[in-house]
Amino acid sequence: MNARRAFFLFALLLLSSLCAHSQEKLSVKWEELTASDFVKAIGQAHNTCALPFGILEKHGPHMPIGTDLLNVRYASLAAAQKEFTVVFPEYYFGQIFEARQEPGTIAYSLDLQLKLLQETVNEMARNGCKKIVIVNGHGGNESLLPLFAQSQLASSRDYAVFIYGLPKLDVPGRPAKRDDNDMHAGATETSHMMVSHPDLLRMDRTKQESGADQNRLKLPDSLYTGIWWYAKFPDHFAGDPSTANKELGAFDMNTWINSLADAFRAVKADQDTIRLQNEYFEKTKNPLATKQ
């Protein structure tokens, strides 16, 4: 009986070990996967990949140039752990013409921005990413990315692009802020960095510059001009980061991560977008045949 029991226990341990091996945890980071694991990861993600999109620009006197990139990638990776998704490496080739006067800013030409993004999603799709979620982490991309999404209808393709814009963080329970002019490198972004990369913060420098609105343009709200941001904030800094706190950062990051995980889950389950795209592309071949 003892021998039988020992054999039974051994068999259970062996089975448990085999199951654990078969359920080996894969990295969500594209760049960390081996080629064979990449194939498994794409299958596990149901062909869904995320492209966190940041920028390189000044973030006040106290935060790193890559703040947007660092924060959006932190949130994307955490969300991908909750809802398995393959996350593309660092991407910062976006719109930042309004900060070219500041050291460290990398502002690519508009045609290159669009071409590089198109080439990137094309290559992602060629590698099995048939559902691509571009996760924006920079305000300057909020016009660029919807335009890019619309341009995907210009020609037939076997994948779909989804845009996850800047997160909606003003939800019930959010800790109160004391910074009314909190637009860039202020209390909110500084609070986020306290959670994502606290080692990169220089809080002793928060008072070295002022993020006050200079309000140097007197135009009606009905008009838009590209120099509006520089007119208000010539030092590319808006807000009072000294009011930042980790409680706000943790709340916002948790809100962002959970919302992103929900978005990844919805995209993975979606069966309609590509089907409707295919229907649309078929109709574009002969618009005169489209029922009127």
mmCIF file of C-alpha atoms in Angstrom:
data_model
loop_
_atom_site.group_PDB
_atom_site.id
_atom_site.type_symbol
_atom_site.label_atom_id
_atom_site.label_comp_id
_atom_site.label_asym_id
_atom_site.label_seq_id
_atom_site.Cartn_x
_atom_site.Cartn_y
_atom_site.Cartn_z
ATOM 1 C CA MET A 1 0.000 0.000 0.000
ATOM 2 C CA ASN A 2 2.846 2.368 0.906
ATOM 3 C CA ALA A 3 4.520 1.665 -2.444
ATOM 4 C CA ARG A 4 1.272 2.351 -4.287
ATOM 5 C CA ARG A 5 0.746 5.560 -2.368
ATOM 6 C CA ALA A 6 4.293 6.684 -3.068
ATOM 7 C CA PHE A 7 3.870 5.956 -6.791
ATOM 8 C CA PHE A 8 0.569 7.839 -6.830
ATOM 9 C CA LEU A 9 2.146 10.875 -5.164
ATOM 10 C CA PHE A 10 5.075 10.734 -7.594
ATOM 11 C CA ALA A 11 2.666 10.633 -10.539
ATOM 12 C CA LEU A 12 0.775 13.647 -9.179
ATOM 13 C CA LEU A 13 3.982 15.619 -8.739
ATOM 14 C CA LEU A 14 5.121 14.719 -12.263
ATOM 15 C CA LEU A 15 1.755 15.731 -13.722
ATOM 16 C CA SER A 16 1.835 18.986 -11.769
ATOM 17 C CA SER A 17 5.328 19.712 -13.059
ATOM 18 C CA LEU A 18 4.299 19.015 -16.656
ATOM 19 C CA CYS A 19 1.251 21.265 -16.338
ATOM 20 C CA ALA A 20 3.326 24.044 -14.844
ATOM 21 C CA HIS A 21 5.798 23.730 -17.698
ATOM 22 C CA SER A 22 3.037 23.785 -20.293
ATOM 23 C CA GLN A 23 1.636 26.947 -18.685
ATOM 24 C CA GLU A 24 4.993 28.689 -18.647
ATOM 25 C CA LYS A 25 4.539 32.404 -18.100
ATOM 26 C CA LEU A 26 5.472 34.368 -21.197
ATOM 27 C CA SER A 27 6.786 37.921 -21.108
ATOM 28 C CA VAL A 28 4.395 40.558 -22.452
ATOM 29 C CA LYS A 29 7.367 42.498 -23.834
ATOM 30 C CA TRP A 30 7.925 41.912 -27.552
ATOM 31 C CA GLU A 31 11.673 42.474 -27.195
ATOM 32 C CA GLU A 32 12.097 39.909 -24.406
ATOM 33 C CA LEU A 33 10.459 36.975 -26.204
ATOM 34 C CA THR A 34 12.449 34.381 -28.099
ATOM 35 C CA ALA A 35 11.259 33.685 -31.636
ATOM 36 C CA SER A 36 9.486 30.464 -30.628
ATOM 37 C CA ASP A 37 7.934 32.108 -27.553
ATOM 38 C CA PHE A 38 6.806 35.026 -29.717
ATOM 39 C CA VAL A 39 4.655 32.603 -31.736
ATOM 40 C CA LYS A 40 3.103 31.291 -28.499
ATOM 41 C CA ALA A 41 2.581 34.813 -27.165
ATOM 42 C CA ILE A 42 0.749 35.969 -30.302
ATOM 43 C CA GLY A 43 -1.553 32.958 -29.963
ATOM 44 C CA GLN A 44 -2.130 33.577 -26.264
ATOM 45 C CA ALA A 45 -2.906 37.241 -27.008
ATOM 46 C CA HIS A 46 -5.410 36.265 -29.733
ATOM 47 C CA ASN A 47 -3.325 38.235 -32.248
ATOM 48 C CA THR A 48 -3.659 41.415 -30.176
ATOM 49 C CA CYS A 49 -0.688 43.753 -29.672
ATOM 50 C CA ALA A 50 -0.244 47.121 -27.988
ATOM 51 C CA LEU A 51 1.892 49.993 -29.226
ATOM 52 C CA PRO A 52 2.506 52.448 -26.351
ATOM 53 C CA PHE A 53 3.190 55.839 -27.945
ATOM 54 C CA GLY A 54 5.205 58.465 -26.065
ATOM 55 C CA ILE A 55 7.477 61.357 -26.994
ATOM 56 C CA LEU A 56 10.802 62.982 -26.107
ATOM 57 C CA GLU A 57 10.239 66.492 -24.736
ATOM 58 C CA LYS A 58 11.000 68.698 -21.739
ATOM 59 C CA HIS A 59 8.934 67.918 -18.651
ATOM 60 C CA GLY A 60 9.635 70.848 -16.395
ATOM 61 C CA PRO A 61 12.887 71.210 -14.478
ATOM 62 C CA HIS A 62 12.263 68.078 -12.432
ATOM 63 C CA MET A 63 11.203 65.180 -14.693
ATOM 64 C CA PRO A 64 12.942 63.219 -17.470
ATOM 65 C CA ILE A 65 12.550 64.015 -21.159
ATOM 66 C CA GLY A 66 10.943 60.616 -21.724
ATOM 67 C CA THR A 67 8.207 61.024 -19.082
ATOM 68 C CA ASP A 68 5.303 60.369 -21.485
ATOM 69 C CA LEU A 69 7.025 57.311 -22.892
ATOM 70 C CA LEU A 70 7.934 55.975 -19.453
ATOM 71 C CA ASN A 71 4.443 56.429 -18.027
ATOM 72 C CA VAL A 72 2.482 55.043 -20.986
ATOM 73 C CA ARG A 73 4.715 52.008 -21.195
ATOM 74 C CA TYR A 74 4.412 51.403 -17.442
ATOM 75 C CA ALA A 75 0.610 51.475 -17.690
ATOM 76 C CA SER A 76 0.541 49.340 -20.852
ATOM 77 C CA LEU A 77 2.797 46.649 -19.433
ATOM 78 C CA ALA A 78 0.792 46.470 -16.202
ATOM 79 C CA ALA A 79 -2.465 46.234 -18.184
ATOM 80 C CA ALA A 80 -0.992 43.525 -20.407
ATOM 81 C CA GLN A 81 -0.206 41.487 -17.290
ATOM 82 C CA LYS A 82 -3.896 41.669 -16.362
ATOM 83 C CA GLU A 83 -5.122 40.912 -19.901
ATOM 84 C CA PHE A 84 -2.322 39.207 -21.840
ATOM 85 C CA THR A 85 -1.257 41.341 -24.787
ATOM 86 C CA VAL A 86 2.068 41.580 -26.603
ATOM 87 C CA VAL A 87 3.567 45.035 -26.036
ATOM 88 C CA PHE A 88 5.764 46.646 -28.708
ATOM 89 C CA PRO A 89 9.093 48.227 -27.652
ATOM 90 C CA GLU A 90 9.597 51.953 -26.907
ATOM 91 C CA TYR A 91 8.039 54.200 -29.552
ATOM 92 C CA TYR A 92 8.450 57.997 -29.475
ATOM 93 C CA PHE A 93 8.150 59.136 -33.113
ATOM 94 C CA GLY A 94 5.193 61.493 -32.692
ATOM 95 C CA GLN A 95 4.108 65.129 -32.931
ATOM 96 C CA ILE A 96 6.073 67.615 -30.808
ATOM 97 C CA PHE A 97 6.789 70.626 -33.030
ATOM 98 C CA GLU A 98 5.656 72.963 -30.219
ATOM 99 C CA ALA A 99 8.716 72.076 -28.106
ATOM 100 C CA ARG A 100 11.540 72.245 -30.648
ATOM 101 C CA GLN A 101 13.077 75.186 -28.763
ATOM 102 C CA GLU A 102 13.741 72.977 -25.725
ATOM 103 C CA PRO A 103 16.842 70.761 -25.311
ATOM 104 C CA GLY A 104 16.287 67.047 -25.816
ATOM 105 C CA THR A 105 13.177 67.361 -27.994
ATOM 106 C CA ILE A 106 13.076 65.035 -30.999
ATOM 107 C CA ALA A 107 10.554 66.283 -33.580
ATOM 108 C CA TYR A 108 10.344 64.220 -36.751
ATOM 109 C CA SER A 109 8.772 65.642 -39.909
ATOM 110 C CA LEU A 110 5.051 64.988 -40.252
ATOM 111 C CA ASP A 111 5.386 62.800 -43.329
ATOM 112 C CA LEU A 112 7.990 60.666 -41.558
ATOM 113 C CA GLN A 113 5.790 60.350 -38.454
ATOM 114 C CA LEU A 114 2.910 59.001 -40.517
ATOM 115 C CA LYS A 115 5.080 56.823 -42.742
ATOM 116 C CA LEU A 116 7.004 55.301 -39.830
ATOM 117 C CA LEU A 117 3.814 54.580 -37.913
ATOM 118 C CA GLN A 118 2.286 52.955 -40.995
ATOM 119 C CA GLU A 119 5.389 50.855 -41.612
ATOM 120 C CA THR A 120 5.418 49.850 -37.946
ATOM 121 C CA VAL A 121 1.820 48.630 -37.831
ATOM 122 C CA ASN A 122 2.319 46.923 -41.211
ATOM 123 C CA GLU A 123 5.263 44.996 -39.785
ATOM 124 C CA MET A 124 3.409 44.212 -36.577
ATOM 125 C CA ALA A 125 0.534 42.816 -38.649
ATOM 126 C CA ARG A 126 2.932 40.788 -40.806
ATOM 127 C CA ASN A 127 4.108 39.182 -37.566
ATOM 128 C CA GLY A 128 0.603 38.150 -36.546
ATOM 129 C CA CYS A 129 -0.713 41.283 -34.803
ATOM 130 C CA LYS A 130 -4.070 41.533 -36.537
ATOM 131 C CA LYS A 131 -5.523 43.766 -33.799
ATOM 132 C CA ILE A 132 -3.211 46.669 -32.931
ATOM 133 C CA VAL A 133 -4.006 49.008 -30.036
ATOM 134 C CA ILE A 134 -2.020 52.259 -30.191
ATOM 135 C CA VAL A 135 -1.912 53.566 -26.612
ATOM 136 C CA ASN A 136 -1.291 57.296 -26.547
ATOM 137 C CA GLY A 137 0.661 58.877 -23.716
ATOM 138 C CA HIS A 138 1.270 62.371 -25.156
ATOM 139 C CA GLY A 139 -1.190 65.230 -25.675
ATOM 140 C CA GLY A 140 0.459 66.301 -28.917
ATOM 141 C CA ASN A 141 -0.592 63.014 -30.534
ATOM 142 C CA GLU A 142 -4.305 63.415 -29.804
ATOM 143 C CA SER A 143 -4.963 64.863 -33.279
ATOM 144 C CA LEU A 144 -2.352 62.806 -35.101
ATOM 145 C CA LEU A 145 -3.625 59.382 -34.059
ATOM 146 C CA PRO A 146 -7.321 59.715 -35.035
ATOM 147 C CA LEU A 147 -6.122 60.983 -38.433
ATOM 148 C CA PHE A 148 -3.874 57.931 -38.707
ATOM 149 C CA ALA A 149 -6.767 55.643 -37.769
ATOM 150 C CA GLN A 150 -8.958 57.184 -40.492
ATOM 151 C CA SER A 151 -6.156 56.744 -43.035
ATOM 152 C CA GLN A 152 -6.340 52.983 -42.502
ATOM 153 C CA LEU A 153 -9.472 53.012 -44.666
ATOM 154 C CA ALA A 154 -7.526 54.284 -47.680
ATOM 155 C CA SER A 155 -6.633 50.780 -48.839
ATOM 156 C CA SER A 156 -7.483 47.184 -48.042
ATOM 157 C CA ARG A 157 -5.643 45.507 -45.168
ATOM 158 C CA ASP A 158 -5.979 42.335 -43.108
ATOM 159 C CA TYR A 159 -5.651 43.972 -39.699
ATOM 160 C CA ALA A 160 -7.373 46.663 -37.633
ATOM 161 C CA VAL A 161 -5.936 49.628 -35.737
ATOM 162 C CA PHE A 162 -7.542 50.852 -32.516
ATOM 163 C CA ILE A 163 -6.606 54.084 -30.725
ATOM 164 C CA TYR A 164 -6.636 54.329 -26.941
ATOM 165 C CA GLY A 165 -6.344 58.070 -26.256
ATOM 166 C CA LEU A 166 -5.213 59.865 -23.136
ATOM 167 C CA PRO A 167 -6.908 58.194 -20.155
ATOM 168 C CA LYS A 168 -10.007 59.628 -18.492
ATOM 169 C CA LEU A 169 -8.764 59.933 -14.903
ATOM 170 C CA ASP A 170 -11.339 62.244 -13.326
ATOM 171 C CA VAL A 171 -13.471 59.457 -11.885
ATOM 172 C CA PRO A 172 -15.306 59.126 -8.551
ATOM 173 C CA GLY A 173 -12.985 58.690 -5.586
ATOM 174 C CA ARG A 174 -10.050 60.474 -7.187
ATOM 175 C CA PRO A 175 -7.969 62.426 -4.636
ATOM 176 C CA ALA A 176 -8.403 66.201 -4.932
ATOM 177 C CA LYS A 177 -5.790 68.302 -6.737
ATOM 178 C CA ARG A 178 -4.538 71.733 -5.672
ATOM 179 C CA ASP A 179 -3.076 72.607 -9.081
ATOM 180 C CA ASP A 180 -5.692 74.303 -11.290
ATOM 181 C CA ASN A 181 -3.238 74.886 -14.160
ATOM 182 C CA ASP A 182 -2.273 71.226 -14.428
ATOM 183 C CA MET A 183 -1.622 70.702 -18.150
ATOM 184 C CA HIS A 184 1.974 69.543 -18.617
ATOM 185 C CA ALA A 185 4.614 68.431 -16.081
ATOM 186 C CA GLY A 186 2.352 69.602 -13.272
ATOM 187 C CA ALA A 187 0.853 67.806 -10.297
ATOM 188 C CA THR A 188 -0.760 64.956 -12.240
ATOM 189 C CA GLU A 189 2.200 63.861 -14.359
ATOM 190 C CA THR A 190 4.568 64.290 -11.424
ATOM 191 C CA SER A 191 2.282 62.154 -9.249
ATOM 192 C CA HIS A 192 2.273 59.463 -11.948
ATOM 193 C CA MET A 193 6.061 59.482 -12.073
ATOM 194 C CA MET A 194 6.137 59.020 -8.290
ATOM 195 C CA VAL A 195 4.593 55.608 -8.976
ATOM 196 C CA SER A 196 6.151 54.563 -12.277
ATOM 197 C CA HIS A 197 9.737 55.839 -11.931
ATOM 198 C CA PRO A 198 10.271 57.638 -8.600
ATOM 199 C CA ASP A 199 14.038 57.293 -8.957
ATOM 200 C CA LEU A 200 13.995 59.678 -11.941
ATOM 201 C CA LEU A 201 12.226 62.557 -10.151
ATOM 202 C CA ARG A 202 14.101 65.669 -8.972
ATOM 203 C CA MET A 203 11.531 67.181 -6.616
ATOM 204 C CA ASP A 204 14.106 69.621 -5.231
ATOM 205 C CA ARG A 205 13.964 71.399 -8.616
ATOM 206 C CA THR A 206 10.189 71.953 -8.856
ATOM 207 C CA LYS A 207 10.453 75.659 -7.960
ATOM 208 C CA GLN A 208 13.272 76.466 -10.381
ATOM 209 C CA GLU A 209 10.780 77.504 -13.090
ATOM 210 C CA SER A 210 7.222 78.777 -13.202
ATOM 211 C CA GLY A 211 4.496 76.933 -15.073
ATOM 212 C CA ALA A 212 2.126 79.901 -14.966
ATOM 213 C CA ASP A 213 -0.027 80.725 -18.016
ATOM 214 C CA GLN A 214 1.482 83.759 -19.811
ATOM 215 C CA ASN A 215 -1.720 84.228 -21.875
ATOM 216 C CA ARG A 216 0.044 86.170 -24.642
ATOM 217 C CA LEU A 217 -2.627 85.688 -27.338
ATOM 218 C CA LYS A 218 -5.983 87.489 -27.357
ATOM 219 C CA LEU A 219 -8.065 85.540 -29.869
ATOM 220 C CA PRO A 220 -11.657 84.256 -29.754
ATOM 221 C CA ASP A 221 -12.220 80.606 -28.855
ATOM 222 C CA SER A 222 -13.455 79.951 -32.389
ATOM 223 C CA LEU A 223 -9.897 80.319 -33.747
ATOM 224 C CA TYR A 224 -7.052 77.826 -33.532
ATOM 225 C CA THR A 225 -3.387 78.483 -34.238
ATOM 226 C CA GLY A 226 -0.427 76.194 -33.697
ATOM 227 C CA ILE A 227 1.480 78.742 -31.625
ATOM 228 C CA TRP A 228 -1.191 78.742 -28.893
ATOM 229 C CA TRP A 229 0.811 76.524 -26.566
ATOM 230 C CA TYR A 230 4.011 78.569 -26.841
ATOM 231 C CA ALA A 231 1.968 81.737 -26.312
ATOM 232 C CA LYS A 232 0.734 80.383 -23.013
ATOM 233 C CA PHE A 233 3.753 78.383 -21.828
ATOM 234 C CA PRO A 234 6.997 79.510 -23.528
ATOM 235 C CA ASP A 235 9.064 77.342 -21.162
ATOM 236 C CA HIS A 236 6.987 74.263 -22.137
ATOM 237 C CA PHE A 237 5.888 73.772 -18.561
ATOM 238 C CA ALA A 238 2.346 74.151 -17.201
ATOM 239 C CA GLY A 239 1.398 73.620 -13.592
ATOM 240 C CA ASP A 240 2.759 73.356 -10.069
ATOM 241 C CA PRO A 241 4.484 69.994 -9.544
ATOM 242 C CA SER A 242 5.228 70.741 -5.891
ATOM 243 C CA THR A 243 1.608 69.770 -5.098
ATOM 244 C CA ALA A 244 2.075 66.251 -6.484
ATOM 245 C CA ASN A 245 1.528 63.289 -4.200
ATOM 246 C CA LYS A 246 1.844 59.532 -4.424
ATOM 247 C CA GLU A 247 -1.788 58.938 -3.414
ATOM 248 C CA LEU A 248 -2.990 60.727 -6.551
ATOM 249 C CA GLY A 249 -0.383 58.938 -8.658
ATOM 250 C CA ALA A 250 -1.384 55.494 -7.401
ATOM 251 C CA PHE A 251 -5.106 56.183 -7.911
ATOM 252 C CA ASP A 252 -4.596 57.486 -11.445
ATOM 253 C CA MET A 253 -2.249 54.693 -12.456
ATOM 254 C CA ASN A 254 -4.678 52.077 -11.154
ATOM 255 C CA THR A 255 -7.526 53.752 -13.087
ATOM 256 C CA TRP A 256 -5.405 53.897 -16.251
ATOM 257 C CA ILE A 257 -4.215 50.300 -15.975
ATOM 258 C CA ASN A 258 -7.687 48.868 -15.342
ATOM 259 C CA SER A 259 -9.187 50.881 -18.194
ATOM 260 C CA LEU A 260 -6.439 49.702 -20.534
ATOM 261 C CA ALA A 261 -6.909 46.082 -19.483
ATOM 262 C CA ASP A 262 -10.626 46.447 -20.260
ATOM 263 C CA ALA A 263 -9.736 47.883 -23.678
ATOM 264 C CA PHE A 264 -7.352 45.002 -24.435
ATOM 265 C CA ARG A 265 -10.033 42.523 -23.385
ATOM 266 C CA ALA A 266 -12.621 44.166 -25.643
ATOM 267 C CA VAL A 267 -10.277 44.204 -28.633
ATOM 268 C CA LYS A 268 -9.341 40.555 -28.150
ATOM 269 C CA ALA A 269 -13.025 39.583 -28.066
ATOM 270 C CA ASP A 270 -14.016 41.817 -30.983
ATOM 271 C CA GLN A 271 -15.150 39.939 -34.102
ATOM 272 C CA ASP A 272 -16.813 42.812 -35.932
ATOM 273 C CA THR A 273 -14.174 45.432 -36.756
ATOM 274 C CA ILE A 274 -12.193 43.420 -39.286
ATOM 275 C CA ARG A 275 -15.379 41.880 -40.701
ATOM 276 C CA LEU A 276 -16.861 45.343 -41.302
ATOM 277 C CA GLN A 277 -13.582 46.609 -42.714
ATOM 278 C CA ASN A 278 -13.585 43.749 -45.216
ATOM 279 C CA GLU A 279 -17.191 44.506 -46.137
ATOM 280 C CA TYR A 280 -16.280 48.165 -46.634
ATOM 281 C CA PHE A 281 -13.167 47.439 -48.707
ATOM 282 C CA GLU A 282 -15.180 45.124 -50.949
ATOM 283 C CA LYS A 283 -17.736 47.858 -51.582
ATOM 284 C CA THR A 284 -15.048 50.416 -52.441
ATOM 285 C CA LYS A 285 -14.109 48.346 -55.484
ATOM 286 C CA ASN A 286 -17.367 49.311 -57.191
ATOM 287 C CA PRO A 287 -19.127 52.226 -55.435
ATOM 288 C CA LEU A 288 -21.800 52.397 -58.185
ATOM 289 C CA ALA A 289 -23.049 49.012 -57.013
ATOM 290 C CA THR A 290 -23.563 50.228 -53.453
ATOM 291 C CA LYS A 291 -27.293 50.235 -52.727
ATOM 292 C CA GLN A 292 -28.762 53.735 -52.541
#
